[in-house]
Structure formats: structure tokens, C-alpha cells
CSV table of C-alpha atoms and ligand atoms in Angstrom, one decimal:
chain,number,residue,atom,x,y,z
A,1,UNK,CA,3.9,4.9,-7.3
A,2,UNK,CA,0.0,5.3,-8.5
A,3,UNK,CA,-2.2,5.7,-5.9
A,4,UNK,CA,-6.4,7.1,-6.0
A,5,UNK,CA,-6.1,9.7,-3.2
A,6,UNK,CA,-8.9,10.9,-1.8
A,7,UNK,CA,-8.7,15.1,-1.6
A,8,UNK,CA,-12.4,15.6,-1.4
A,9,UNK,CA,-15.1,13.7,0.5
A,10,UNK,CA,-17.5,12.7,-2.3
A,11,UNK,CA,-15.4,13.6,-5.2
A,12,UNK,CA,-13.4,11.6,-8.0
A,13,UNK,CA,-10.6,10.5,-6.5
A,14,UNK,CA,-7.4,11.9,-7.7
A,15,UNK,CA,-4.5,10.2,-9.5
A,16,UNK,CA,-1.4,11.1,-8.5
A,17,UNK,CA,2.2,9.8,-8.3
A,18,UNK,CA,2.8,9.6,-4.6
A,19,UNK,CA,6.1,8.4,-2.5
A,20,UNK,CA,6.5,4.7,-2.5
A,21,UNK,CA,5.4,3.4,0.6
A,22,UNK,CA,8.5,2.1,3.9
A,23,UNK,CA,8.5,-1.1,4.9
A,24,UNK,CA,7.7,-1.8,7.9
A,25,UNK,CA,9.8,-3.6,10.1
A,26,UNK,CA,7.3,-6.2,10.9
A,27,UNK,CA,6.2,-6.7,7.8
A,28,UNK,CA,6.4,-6.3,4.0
A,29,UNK,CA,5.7,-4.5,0.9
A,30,UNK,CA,3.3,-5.8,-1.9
A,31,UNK,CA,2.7,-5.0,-5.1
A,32,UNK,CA,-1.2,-5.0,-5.3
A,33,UNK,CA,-2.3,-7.4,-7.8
A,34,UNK,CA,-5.9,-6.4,-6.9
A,35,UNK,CA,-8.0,-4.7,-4.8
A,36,UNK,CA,-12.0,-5.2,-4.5
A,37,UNK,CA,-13.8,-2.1,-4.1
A,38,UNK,CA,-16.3,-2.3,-0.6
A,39,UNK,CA,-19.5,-0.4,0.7
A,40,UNK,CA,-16.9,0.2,3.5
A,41,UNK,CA,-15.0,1.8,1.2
A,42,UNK,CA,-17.9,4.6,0.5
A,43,UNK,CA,-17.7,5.1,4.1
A,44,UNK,CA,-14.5,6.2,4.1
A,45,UNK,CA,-14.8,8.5,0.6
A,46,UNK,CA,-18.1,10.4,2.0
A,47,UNK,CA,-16.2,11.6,5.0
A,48,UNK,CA,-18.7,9.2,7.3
A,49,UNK,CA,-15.4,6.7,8.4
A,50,UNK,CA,-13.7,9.1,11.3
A,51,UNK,CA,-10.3,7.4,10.4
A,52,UNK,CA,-10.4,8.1,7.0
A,53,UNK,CA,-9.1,12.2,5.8
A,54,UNK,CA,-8.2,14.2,3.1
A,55,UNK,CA,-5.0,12.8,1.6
A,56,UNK,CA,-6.2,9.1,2.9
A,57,UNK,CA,-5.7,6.4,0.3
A,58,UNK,CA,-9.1,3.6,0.4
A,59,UNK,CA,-8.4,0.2,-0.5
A,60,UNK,CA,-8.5,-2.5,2.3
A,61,UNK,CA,-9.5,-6.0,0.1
A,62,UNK,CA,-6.4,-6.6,-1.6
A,63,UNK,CA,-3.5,-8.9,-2.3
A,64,UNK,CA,-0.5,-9.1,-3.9
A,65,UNK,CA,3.4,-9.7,-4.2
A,66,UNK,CA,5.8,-9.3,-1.7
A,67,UNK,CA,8.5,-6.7,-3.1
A,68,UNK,CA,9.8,-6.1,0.1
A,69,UNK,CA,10.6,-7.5,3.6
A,70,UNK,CA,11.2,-6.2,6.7
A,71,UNK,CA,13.7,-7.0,9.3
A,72,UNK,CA,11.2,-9.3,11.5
A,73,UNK,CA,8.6,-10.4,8.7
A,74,UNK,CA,7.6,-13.7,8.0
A,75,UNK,CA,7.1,-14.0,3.8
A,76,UNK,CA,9.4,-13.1,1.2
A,77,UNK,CA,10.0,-12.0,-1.9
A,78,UNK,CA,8.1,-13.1,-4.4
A,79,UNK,CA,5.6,-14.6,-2.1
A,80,UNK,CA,1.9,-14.2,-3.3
A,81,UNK,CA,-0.6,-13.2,-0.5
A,82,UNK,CA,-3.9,-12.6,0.9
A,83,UNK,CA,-4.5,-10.2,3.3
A,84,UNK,CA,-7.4,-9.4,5.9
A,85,UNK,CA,-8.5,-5.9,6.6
A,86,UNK,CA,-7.7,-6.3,10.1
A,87,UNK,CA,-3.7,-6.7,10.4
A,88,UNK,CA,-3.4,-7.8,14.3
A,89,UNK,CA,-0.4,-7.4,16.7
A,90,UNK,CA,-0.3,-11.1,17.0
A,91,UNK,CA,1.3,-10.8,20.9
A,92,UNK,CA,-1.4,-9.4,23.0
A,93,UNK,CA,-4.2,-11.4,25.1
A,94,UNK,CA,-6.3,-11.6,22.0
A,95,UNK,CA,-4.3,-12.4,19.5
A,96,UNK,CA,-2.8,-15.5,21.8
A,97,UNK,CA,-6.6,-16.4,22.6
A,98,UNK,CA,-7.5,-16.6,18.7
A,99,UNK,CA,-9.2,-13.6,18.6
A,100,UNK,CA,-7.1,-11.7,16.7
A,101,UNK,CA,-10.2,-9.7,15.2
A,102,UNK,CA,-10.5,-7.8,18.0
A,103,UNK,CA,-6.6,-7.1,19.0
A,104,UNK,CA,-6.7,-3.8,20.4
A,105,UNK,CA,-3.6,-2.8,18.7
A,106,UNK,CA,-4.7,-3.8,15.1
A,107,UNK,CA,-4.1,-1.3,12.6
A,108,UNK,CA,-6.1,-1.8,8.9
A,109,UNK,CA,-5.0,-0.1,6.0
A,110,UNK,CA,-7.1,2.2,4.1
A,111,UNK,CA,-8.7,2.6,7.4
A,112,UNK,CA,-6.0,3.8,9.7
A,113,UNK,CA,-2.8,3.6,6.8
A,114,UNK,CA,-2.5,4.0,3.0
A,115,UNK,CA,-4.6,1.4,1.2
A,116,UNK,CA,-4.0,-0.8,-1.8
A,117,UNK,CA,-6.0,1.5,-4.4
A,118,UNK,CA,-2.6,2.1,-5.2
A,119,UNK,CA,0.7,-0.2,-7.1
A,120,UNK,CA,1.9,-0.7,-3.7
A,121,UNK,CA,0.6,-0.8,-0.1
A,122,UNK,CA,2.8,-1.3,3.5
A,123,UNK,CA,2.0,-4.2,5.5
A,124,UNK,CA,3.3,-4.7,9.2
A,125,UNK,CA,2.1,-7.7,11.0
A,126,UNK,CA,2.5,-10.1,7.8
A,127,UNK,CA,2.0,-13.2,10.0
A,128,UNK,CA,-1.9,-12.4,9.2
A,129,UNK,CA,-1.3,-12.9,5.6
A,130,UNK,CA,-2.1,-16.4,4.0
A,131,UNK,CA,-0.7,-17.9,0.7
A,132,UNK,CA,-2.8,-17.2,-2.4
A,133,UNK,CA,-3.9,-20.1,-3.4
A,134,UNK,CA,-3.4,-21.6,-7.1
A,135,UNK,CA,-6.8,-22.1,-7.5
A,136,UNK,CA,-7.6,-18.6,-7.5
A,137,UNK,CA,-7.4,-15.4,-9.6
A,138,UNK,CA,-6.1,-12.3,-7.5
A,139,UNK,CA,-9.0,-10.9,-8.6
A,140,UNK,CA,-11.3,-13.5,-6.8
A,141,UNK,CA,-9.0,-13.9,-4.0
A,142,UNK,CA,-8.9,-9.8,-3.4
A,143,UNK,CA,-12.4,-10.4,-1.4
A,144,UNK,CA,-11.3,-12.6,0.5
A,145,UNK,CA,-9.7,-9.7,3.2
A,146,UNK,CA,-12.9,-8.6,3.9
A,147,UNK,CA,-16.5,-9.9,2.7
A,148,UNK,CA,-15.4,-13.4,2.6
A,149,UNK,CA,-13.8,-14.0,5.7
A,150,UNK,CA,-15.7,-11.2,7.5
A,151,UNK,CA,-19.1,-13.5,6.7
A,152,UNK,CA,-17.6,-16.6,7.0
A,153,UNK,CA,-16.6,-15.6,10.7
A,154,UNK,CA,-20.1,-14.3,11.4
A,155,UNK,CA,-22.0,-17.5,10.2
A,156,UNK,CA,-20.0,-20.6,11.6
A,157,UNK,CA,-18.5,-18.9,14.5
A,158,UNK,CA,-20.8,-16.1,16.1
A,159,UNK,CA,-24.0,-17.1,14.8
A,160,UNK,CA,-23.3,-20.8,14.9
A,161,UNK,CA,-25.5,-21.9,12.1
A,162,UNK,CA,-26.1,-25.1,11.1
A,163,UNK,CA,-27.6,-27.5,8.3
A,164,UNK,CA,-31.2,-27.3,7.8
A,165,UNK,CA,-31.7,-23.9,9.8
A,166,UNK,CA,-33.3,-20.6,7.7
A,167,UNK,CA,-31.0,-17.9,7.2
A,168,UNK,CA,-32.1,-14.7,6.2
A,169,UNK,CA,-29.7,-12.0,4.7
A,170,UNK,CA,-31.0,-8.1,4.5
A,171,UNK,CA,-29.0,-6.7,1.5
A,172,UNK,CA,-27.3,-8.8,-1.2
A,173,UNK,CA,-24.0,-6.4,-1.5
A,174,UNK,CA,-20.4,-8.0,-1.6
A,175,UNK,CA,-20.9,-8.9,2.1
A,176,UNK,CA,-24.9,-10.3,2.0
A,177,UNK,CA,-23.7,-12.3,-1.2
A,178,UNK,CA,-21.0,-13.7,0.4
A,179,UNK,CA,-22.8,-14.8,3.0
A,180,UNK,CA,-25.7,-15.9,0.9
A,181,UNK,CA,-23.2,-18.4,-0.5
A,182,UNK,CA,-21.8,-19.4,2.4
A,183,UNK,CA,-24.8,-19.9,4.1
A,184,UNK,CA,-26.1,-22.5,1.2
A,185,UNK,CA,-22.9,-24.4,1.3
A,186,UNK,CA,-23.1,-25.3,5.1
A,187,UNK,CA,-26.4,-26.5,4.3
A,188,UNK,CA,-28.6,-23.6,5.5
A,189,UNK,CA,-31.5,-22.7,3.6
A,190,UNK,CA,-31.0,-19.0,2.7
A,191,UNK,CA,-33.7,-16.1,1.9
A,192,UNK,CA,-31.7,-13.0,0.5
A,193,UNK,CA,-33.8,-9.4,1.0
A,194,UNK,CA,-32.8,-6.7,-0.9
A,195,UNK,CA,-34.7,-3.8,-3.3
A,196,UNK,CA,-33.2,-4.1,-6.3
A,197,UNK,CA,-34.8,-6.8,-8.4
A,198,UNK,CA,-31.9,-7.6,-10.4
A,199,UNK,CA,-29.6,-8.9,-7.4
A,200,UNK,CA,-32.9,-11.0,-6.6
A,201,UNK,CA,-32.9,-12.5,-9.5
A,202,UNK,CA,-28.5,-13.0,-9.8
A,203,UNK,CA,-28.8,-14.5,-6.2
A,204,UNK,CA,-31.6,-16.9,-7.3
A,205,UNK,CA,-29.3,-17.8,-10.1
A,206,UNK,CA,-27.0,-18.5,-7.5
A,207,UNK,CA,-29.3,-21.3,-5.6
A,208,UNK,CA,-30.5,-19.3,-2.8
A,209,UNK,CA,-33.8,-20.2,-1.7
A,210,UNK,CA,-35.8,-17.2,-1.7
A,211,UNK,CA,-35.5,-13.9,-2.3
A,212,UNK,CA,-37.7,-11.0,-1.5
A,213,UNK,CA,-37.6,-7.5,-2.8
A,214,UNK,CA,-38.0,-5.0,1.0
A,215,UNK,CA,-39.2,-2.1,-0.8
A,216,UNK,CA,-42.4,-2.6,0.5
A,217,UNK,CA,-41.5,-2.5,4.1
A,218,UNK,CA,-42.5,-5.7,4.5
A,219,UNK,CA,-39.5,-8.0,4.1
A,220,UNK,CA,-39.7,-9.6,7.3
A,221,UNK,CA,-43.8,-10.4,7.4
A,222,UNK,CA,-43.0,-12.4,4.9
A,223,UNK,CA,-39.9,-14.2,5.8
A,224,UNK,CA,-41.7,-15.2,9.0
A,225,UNK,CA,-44.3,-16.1,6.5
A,226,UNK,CA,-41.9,-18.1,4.5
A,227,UNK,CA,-40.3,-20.2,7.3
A,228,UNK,CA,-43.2,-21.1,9.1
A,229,UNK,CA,-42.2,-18.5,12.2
A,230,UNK,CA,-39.2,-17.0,11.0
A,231,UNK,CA,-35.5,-17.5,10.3
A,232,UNK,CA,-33.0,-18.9,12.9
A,233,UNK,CA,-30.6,-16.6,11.9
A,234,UNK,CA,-30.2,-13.1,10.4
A,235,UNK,CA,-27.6,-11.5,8.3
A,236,UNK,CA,-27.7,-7.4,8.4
A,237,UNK,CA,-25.6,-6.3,5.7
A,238,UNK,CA,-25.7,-2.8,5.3
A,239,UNK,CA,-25.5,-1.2,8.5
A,240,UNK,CA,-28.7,0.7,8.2
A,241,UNK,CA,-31.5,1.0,10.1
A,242,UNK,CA,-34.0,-0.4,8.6
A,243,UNK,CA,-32.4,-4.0,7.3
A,244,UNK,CA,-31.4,-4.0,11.3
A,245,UNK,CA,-35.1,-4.0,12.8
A,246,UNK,CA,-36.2,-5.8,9.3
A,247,UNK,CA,-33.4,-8.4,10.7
A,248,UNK,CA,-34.5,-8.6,14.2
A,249,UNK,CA,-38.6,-8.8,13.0
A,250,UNK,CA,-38.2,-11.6,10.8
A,251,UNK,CA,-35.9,-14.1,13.1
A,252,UNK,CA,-38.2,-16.9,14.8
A,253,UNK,CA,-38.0,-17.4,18.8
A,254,UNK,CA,-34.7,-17.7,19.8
A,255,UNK,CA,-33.3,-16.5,17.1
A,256,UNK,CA,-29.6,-15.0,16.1
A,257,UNK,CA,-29.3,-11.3,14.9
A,258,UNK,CA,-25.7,-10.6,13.0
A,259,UNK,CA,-24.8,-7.3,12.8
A,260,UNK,CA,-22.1,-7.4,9.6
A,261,UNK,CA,-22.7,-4.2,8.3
A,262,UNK,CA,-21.2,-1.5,9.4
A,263,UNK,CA,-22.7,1.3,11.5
A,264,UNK,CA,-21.0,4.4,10.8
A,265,UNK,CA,-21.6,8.1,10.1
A,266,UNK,CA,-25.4,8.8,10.7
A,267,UNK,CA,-26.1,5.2,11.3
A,268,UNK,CA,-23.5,4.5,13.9
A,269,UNK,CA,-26.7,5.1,16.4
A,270,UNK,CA,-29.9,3.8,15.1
A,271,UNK,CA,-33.1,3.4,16.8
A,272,UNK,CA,-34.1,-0.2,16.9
A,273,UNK,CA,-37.1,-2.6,17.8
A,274,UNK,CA,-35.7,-3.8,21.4
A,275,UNK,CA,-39.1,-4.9,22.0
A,276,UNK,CA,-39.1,-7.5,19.2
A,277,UNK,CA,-35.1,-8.5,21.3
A,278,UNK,CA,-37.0,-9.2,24.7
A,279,UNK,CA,-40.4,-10.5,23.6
A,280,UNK,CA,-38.8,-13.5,21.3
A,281,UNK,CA,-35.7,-14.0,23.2
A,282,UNK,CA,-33.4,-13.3,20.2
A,283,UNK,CA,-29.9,-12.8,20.1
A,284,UNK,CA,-27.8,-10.0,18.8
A,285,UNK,CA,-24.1,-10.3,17.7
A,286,UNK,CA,-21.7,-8.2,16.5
A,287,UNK,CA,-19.4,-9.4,13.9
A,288,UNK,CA,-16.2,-8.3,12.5
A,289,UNK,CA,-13.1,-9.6,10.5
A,290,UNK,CA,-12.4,-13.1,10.7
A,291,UNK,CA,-9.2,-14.1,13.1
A,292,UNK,CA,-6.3,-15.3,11.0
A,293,UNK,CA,-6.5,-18.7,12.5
A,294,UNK,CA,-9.7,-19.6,10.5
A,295,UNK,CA,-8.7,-19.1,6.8
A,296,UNK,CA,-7.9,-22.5,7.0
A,297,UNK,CA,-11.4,-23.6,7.0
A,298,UNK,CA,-12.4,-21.5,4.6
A,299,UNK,CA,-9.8,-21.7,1.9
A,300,UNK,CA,-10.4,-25.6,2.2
A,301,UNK,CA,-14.0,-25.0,1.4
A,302,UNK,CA,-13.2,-22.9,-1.8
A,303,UNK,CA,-10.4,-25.5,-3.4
A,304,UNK,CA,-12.7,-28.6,-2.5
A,305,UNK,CA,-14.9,-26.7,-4.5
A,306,UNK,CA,-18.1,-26.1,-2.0
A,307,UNK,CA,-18.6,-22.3,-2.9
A,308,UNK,CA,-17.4,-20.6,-6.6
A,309,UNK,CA,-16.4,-17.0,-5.5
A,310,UNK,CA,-16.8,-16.3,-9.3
A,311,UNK,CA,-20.1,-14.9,-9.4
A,312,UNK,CA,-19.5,-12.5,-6.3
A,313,UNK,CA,-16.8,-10.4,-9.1
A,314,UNK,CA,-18.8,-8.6,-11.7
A,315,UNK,CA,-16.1,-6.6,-13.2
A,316,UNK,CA,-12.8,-6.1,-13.2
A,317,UNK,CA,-11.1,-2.2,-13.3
A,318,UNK,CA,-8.9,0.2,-13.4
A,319,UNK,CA,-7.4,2.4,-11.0
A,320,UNK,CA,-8.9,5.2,-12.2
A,321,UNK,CA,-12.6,3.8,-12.6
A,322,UNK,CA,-12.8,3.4,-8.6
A,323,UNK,CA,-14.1,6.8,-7.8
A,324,UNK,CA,-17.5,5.4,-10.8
A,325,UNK,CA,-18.2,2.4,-8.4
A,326,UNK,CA,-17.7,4.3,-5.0
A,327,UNK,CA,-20.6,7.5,-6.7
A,328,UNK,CA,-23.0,4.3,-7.5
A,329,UNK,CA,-22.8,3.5,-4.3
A,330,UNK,CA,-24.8,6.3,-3.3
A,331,UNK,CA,-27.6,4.5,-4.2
A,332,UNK,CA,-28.1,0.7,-4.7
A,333,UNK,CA,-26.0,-1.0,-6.7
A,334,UNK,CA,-26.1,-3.4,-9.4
A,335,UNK,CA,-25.4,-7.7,-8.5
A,336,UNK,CA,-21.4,-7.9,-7.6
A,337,UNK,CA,-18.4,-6.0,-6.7
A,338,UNK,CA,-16.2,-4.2,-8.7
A,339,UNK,CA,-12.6,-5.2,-8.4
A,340,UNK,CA,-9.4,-3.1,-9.3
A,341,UNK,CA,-6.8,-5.2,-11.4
A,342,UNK,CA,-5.6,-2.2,-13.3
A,343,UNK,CA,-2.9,-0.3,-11.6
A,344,UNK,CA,-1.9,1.8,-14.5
A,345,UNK,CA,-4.0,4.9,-14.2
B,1,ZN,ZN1,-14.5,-4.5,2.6
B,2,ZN,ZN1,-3.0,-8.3,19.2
């Protein structure tokens, strides 16, 4: 099959025609029909992700067509998927407590296993795969492994958030849109940071409430400017440093940090404003993945037509044009993720 290999940490990924991938015996085989390219992603191809080496094949937002089955798997062929980044055991404690999220014996391909920047990727654990709905393109449903669900979880489950409370979300990516949008259709009112002016302006478009360019410094001044006392809730959605204390210095008394971005490389340890954690009571969550269990609620919201996943996809690509998106991500990007539809070359 085709498959984007990575050879060199922060070089164009390389082409090749590598060995088709075995199906696993708890699982099956899909032919990708698309595969979004993440931030998490650059993580991976700058050498920062400690799972992810030479010869490692990115790609964990994907779905696609069952080509295969294994002895004990639960689809079949022909069968059209989604599939979350976090493919859990689905027989330990936390799996059977409906935290499958955090199943210790998870694996998450193009993390810890060939990706689906390739014609084909290996799933085991299929019972975490969903039915792609008919409402939606592959290429809108590819997100759904990872931004989607990851924010969805984070908002209605750790962060609890409810109707009428301020939201803020520092860094309008795939993940801070997502959860821009999501935020606004469970009735929050949501003010989206970010420095480039032109996601600003697309997330405006999109009905958010506010939006304020951080590259002042001085992002959360005047969020707690903007709310009267600051937001309820905060959305970090880079993994940096600085959008994590902008996070925690704009939320109100009492308020809920959610870490969503991912802390790796030189930001897995960051130095952060503890003092702003104990003088205003706040709380500070960790978020990641989504257990299987709650795509239900989610995929309900999308067909009853509450949130248009639409404007989160601004183009669609080839295999070959992944290694463009993941050198722009060096710096900040433009509004939207890039999405591979393309297998061909
Ligand atoms: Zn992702
Ligand atoms: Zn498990």
C-alpha cells in the first residue's frame, strides 16, 4: 500500500509502497477514506511525541471501510466507520466503568502503530469504532476521532458546562474550533483567543461571541473584562505555556481550567500561575479522548443538526501534500484543518 513515512523528524514525509498492514485478531482492516491532519500530528513529525520514530506512519483522525476482519472483531466487510484515536481494551476496570479513555492497555495508531496517512491502517479493538453516519462526508466525519470527540468529552463531561455560562477557548486550531462550536450549541456563550486575526474573524463568522487576538499578552485582562469577572470555564488548546496561565488568569472565581492541548516535548513541563489556582479557587482538569460510550450523544447532536462540522474542514488533500500542512504548523496556521482524501500519492 501507499503510506507518508516519516524517515526524518521535520522533513517531507516520504512516499513509499510499504507492506499491507495484518489484521488483527480483535479487529479489522480499513481502507482509509480520510484522515484529518492534527497539531498532534506535528508532535509526532518533529520528533517531540516519544512514541512516534523514524519509520513511524502519523495519521490517527481517520475512517474508512472495513476490508478485513479478524477472528473476534465485531464489523464487517464493507462496513463504514469512525474511529477514535484511543482504541481501548474494552475488558479492564476502565473500560467496564465507562472510562475507556483512560484504559491502561489502549494502543492509538499513529501514536503507538501505523497510522491512516496511508490506503490502509490495522485496527484491533473495533468495538470502539461507530457507524459513519449518512449524514456525513468521510471527510467531515475523519475529525470526529479526535478534535471532535476529544472536546466534546472535555466540555459536557469534565468541565460540566452549562447554558448561559462564558467559555473561553485559548487557540482556535481544529481542537479550540471544535470546541468553540460545541460550546455555542450547548448554549454557552463562547470567547475564542487566538493571534491570528483571520481565525478571529472565521470563528466570528461562525457565531462565537467574542474573539480576541492574545498577541498582546493580554488576552485574559480582557476576557475578565468581557464577562464581568471572567469565564466559568476555560478551554487550553494548544498545550503551551502561555494559553495555559492565559487560561487559568482569565477564568472567574470558581472557575474550570481544561487542559486539551497536549503537553509534549518542551512543553510537557511548563511553569504555571498556581497562585492565580489557590487565590480564586479554580479547577484544573485534564482531558483526553472521549470514551466510546458517548458518541451517542454527540453524533445525535450533528444529525439533529445542532453543530455543522463543515466549516471546521478547509481543504481537502492528497497524501502527498501532508508533510505542507504539518511545515505550516511550525507557526500559526490559517482557520481549519487540512484533511487527506487523496490516497493516490
Ligand atoms: Zn488529532
Ligand atoms: Zn481497557
Amino acid at each position: 500500500m501507499r503510506a507518508a513515512v516519516i524517515r526524518e523528524f521535520n522533513k517531507d514525509l516520504s512516499i513509499e509502497t510499504v507492506a499491507d498492514p495484518a489484521c488483527p485478531e480483535t479487529g479489522v482492516v480499513l481502507k482509509v477514506d480520510a484522515c484529518g491532519v492534527c497539531r498532534s500530528d506535528h508532535h509526532g513529525w518533529s520528533g517531540e511525541h516519544p512514541r512516534v520514530k523514524p519509520g513511524a506512519i502519523l495519521g490517527h483522525e481517520y475512517c474508512g471501510t472495513v476490508v478485513e476482519t479478524g477472528r473476534l472483531a465485531k464489523y464487517k466487510v464493507g462496513d463504514k466507520l469512525i474511529a477514535p484515536f484511543i482504541l481501548a481494551c474494552g475488558s479492564c476496570q476502565a473500560c467496564k466503568q465507562g472510562v475507556s479513555n483512560t484504559c491502561p492497555d489502549q494502543v492509538a495508531p499513529g501514536f503507538t502503530m501505523p497510522g491512516a496517512y496511508a490506503e490502509y491502517v490495522a485496527v484491533p479493538f473495533d468495538h470502539n469504532l461507530v457507524p459513519l453516519p449518512d449524514s456525513l462526508s468521510p471527510a467531515l466525519a475523519a475529525g470526529l476521532g479526535c478534535r471532535v470527540t476529544t472536546s466534546w468529552h472535555a466540555l459536557t463531561d469534565r468541565a460540566d458546562v452549562r447554558a448561559g455560562e462564558w467559555v473561553a477557548i485559548h487557540g482556535t486550531g481544529g481542537i479550540g474550533l471544535a470546541a468553540a462550536l460545541l460550546a455555542k450549541a450547548i448554549g454557552a456563550q463562547v470567547v475564542v483567543v487566538d493571534v491570528v486575526q483571520e481565525k478571529l474573524d472565521h470563528a466570528l463568522s461562525l457565531g462565537v461571541d467574542a474573539a480576541i487576538n492574545g498577541a498582546d499578552g493580554k488576552a485574559a485582562e480582557k476576557i475578565v473584562e468581557l464577562t464581568g469577572g471572567g469565564a466559568n470555564v476555560s478551554v487550553e488548546a494548544l498545550g503551551i505555556g502561555a494559553t495555559t496561565n492565559g487560561s487559568l488568569e482569565c477564568l472567574a472565581p470558581l472557575g474550570r481550567h481544561i487542559q486539551v492541548g497536549m503537553p509534549v516535548g518542551k512543553t510537557a513541563r511548563m511553569e504555571i500561575n498556581m497562585n492565580a489556582v489557590y487565590m480564586k479557587n479554580l479547577a484544573m482538569y485534564g482531558s483526553r479522548g472521549m470514551p466510546t460510550w458517548k458518541y451517542a450523544s454527540l453524533l445525535d447532536l450533528i444529525e439533529r443538526g445542532k453543530i455543522d462540522l463543515k466549516p471546521m474542514v478547509a481543504r481537502e488533500i492528497g497524501l502527498s501534500g501532508a508533510s505542507t500542512e504539518l511545515h505550516a504548523m511550525n507557526g500559526p496556521t490559517a482557520p481549519g484543518t487540512a484533511v487527506i482524501t487523496d490516497f493516490s500519492g
